[in-house]
CSV table of C-alpha atoms in Angstrom, one decimal:
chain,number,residue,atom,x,y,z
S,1,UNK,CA,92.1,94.4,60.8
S,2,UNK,CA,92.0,93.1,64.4
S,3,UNK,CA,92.6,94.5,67.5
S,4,UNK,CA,92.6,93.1,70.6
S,5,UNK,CA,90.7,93.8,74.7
S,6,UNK,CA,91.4,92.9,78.2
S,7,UNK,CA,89.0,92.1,81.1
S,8,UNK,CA,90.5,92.0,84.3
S,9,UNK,CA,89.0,89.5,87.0
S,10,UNK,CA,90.6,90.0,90.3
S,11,UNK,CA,89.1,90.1,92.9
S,12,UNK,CA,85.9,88.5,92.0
S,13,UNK,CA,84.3,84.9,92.8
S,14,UNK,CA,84.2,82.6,90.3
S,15,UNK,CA,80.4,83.1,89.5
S,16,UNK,CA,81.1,87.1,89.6
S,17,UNK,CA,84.0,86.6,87.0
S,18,UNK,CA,81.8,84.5,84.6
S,19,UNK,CA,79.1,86.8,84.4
S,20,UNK,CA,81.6,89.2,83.6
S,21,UNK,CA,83.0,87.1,81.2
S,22,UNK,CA,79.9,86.3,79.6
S,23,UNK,CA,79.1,90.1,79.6
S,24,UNK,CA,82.3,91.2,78.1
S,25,UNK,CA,81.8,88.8,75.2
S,26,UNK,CA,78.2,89.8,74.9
S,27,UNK,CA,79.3,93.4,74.3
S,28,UNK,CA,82.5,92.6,72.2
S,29,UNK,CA,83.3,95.3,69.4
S,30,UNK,CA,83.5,93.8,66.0
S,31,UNK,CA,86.8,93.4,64.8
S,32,UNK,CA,88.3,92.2,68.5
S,33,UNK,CA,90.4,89.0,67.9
S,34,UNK,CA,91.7,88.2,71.2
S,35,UNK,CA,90.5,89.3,74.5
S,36,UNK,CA,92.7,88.4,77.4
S,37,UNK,CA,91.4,87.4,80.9
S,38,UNK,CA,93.6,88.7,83.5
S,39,UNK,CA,93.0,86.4,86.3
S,40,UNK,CA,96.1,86.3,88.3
S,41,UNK,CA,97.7,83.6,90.1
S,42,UNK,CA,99.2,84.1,92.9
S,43,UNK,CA,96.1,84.5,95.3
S,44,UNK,CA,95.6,80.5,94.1
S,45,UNK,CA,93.9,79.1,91.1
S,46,UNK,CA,90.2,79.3,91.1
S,47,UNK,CA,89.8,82.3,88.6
S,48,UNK,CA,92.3,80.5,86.1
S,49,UNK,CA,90.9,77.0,86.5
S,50,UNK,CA,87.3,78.6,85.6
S,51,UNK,CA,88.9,80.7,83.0
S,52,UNK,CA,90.3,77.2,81.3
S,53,UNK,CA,86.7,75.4,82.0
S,54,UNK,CA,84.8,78.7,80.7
S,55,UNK,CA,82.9,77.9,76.8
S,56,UNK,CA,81.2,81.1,75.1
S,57,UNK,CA,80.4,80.3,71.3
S,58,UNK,CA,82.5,83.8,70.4
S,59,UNK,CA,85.6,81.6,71.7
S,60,UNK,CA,87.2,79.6,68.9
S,61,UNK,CA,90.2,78.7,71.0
S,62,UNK,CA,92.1,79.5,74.7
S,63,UNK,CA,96.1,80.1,75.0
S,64,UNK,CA,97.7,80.1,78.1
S,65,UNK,CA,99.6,83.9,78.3
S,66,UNK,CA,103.2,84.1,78.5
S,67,UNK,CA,102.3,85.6,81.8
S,68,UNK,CA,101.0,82.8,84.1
S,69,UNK,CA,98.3,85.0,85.0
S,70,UNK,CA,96.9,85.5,81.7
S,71,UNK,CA,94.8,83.3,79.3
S,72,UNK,CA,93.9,84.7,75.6
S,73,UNK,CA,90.7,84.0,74.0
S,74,UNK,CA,91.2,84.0,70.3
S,75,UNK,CA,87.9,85.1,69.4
S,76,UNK,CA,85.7,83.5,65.7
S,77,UNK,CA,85.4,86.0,62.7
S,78,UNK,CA,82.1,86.8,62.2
């Protein structure tokens, strides 16, 4: 069984939101298959655009949320 996480990056530089990225995946629970990345959009693209260029070997594959200010990380099975 899956289960899924959020991380929320507003508010942070693109370097800060990485790290916290990279943190979030470090620490993932087993058993999370997606993790969505709350970026936003509105305050202008950055955070999305590094969201989209972002590679952590947990992350089998990125879809763009139904919200524009979402993307979900569909995360590997270990």
């Amino acid at each position: 069984m899956s289960y899924f996480m959020e991380v929320d990056l507003h508010g942070l530089t693109s370097a800060q939101a990485k790290d916290k990225l990279d943190e979030t995946l470090k620490k993932l629970p087993k058993g999370v298959g997606e993790l969505t990345v709350i970026h936003g959009y509105r305050g202008g693209t950055t955070l999305k655009e590094m969201v989209c260029r972002y590679k952590h070997p947990k992350v089998q594959r990125k879809i763009l949320g139904m919200n524009q200010g979402t993307t979900v990380f569909l995360i590997k099975k270990e």
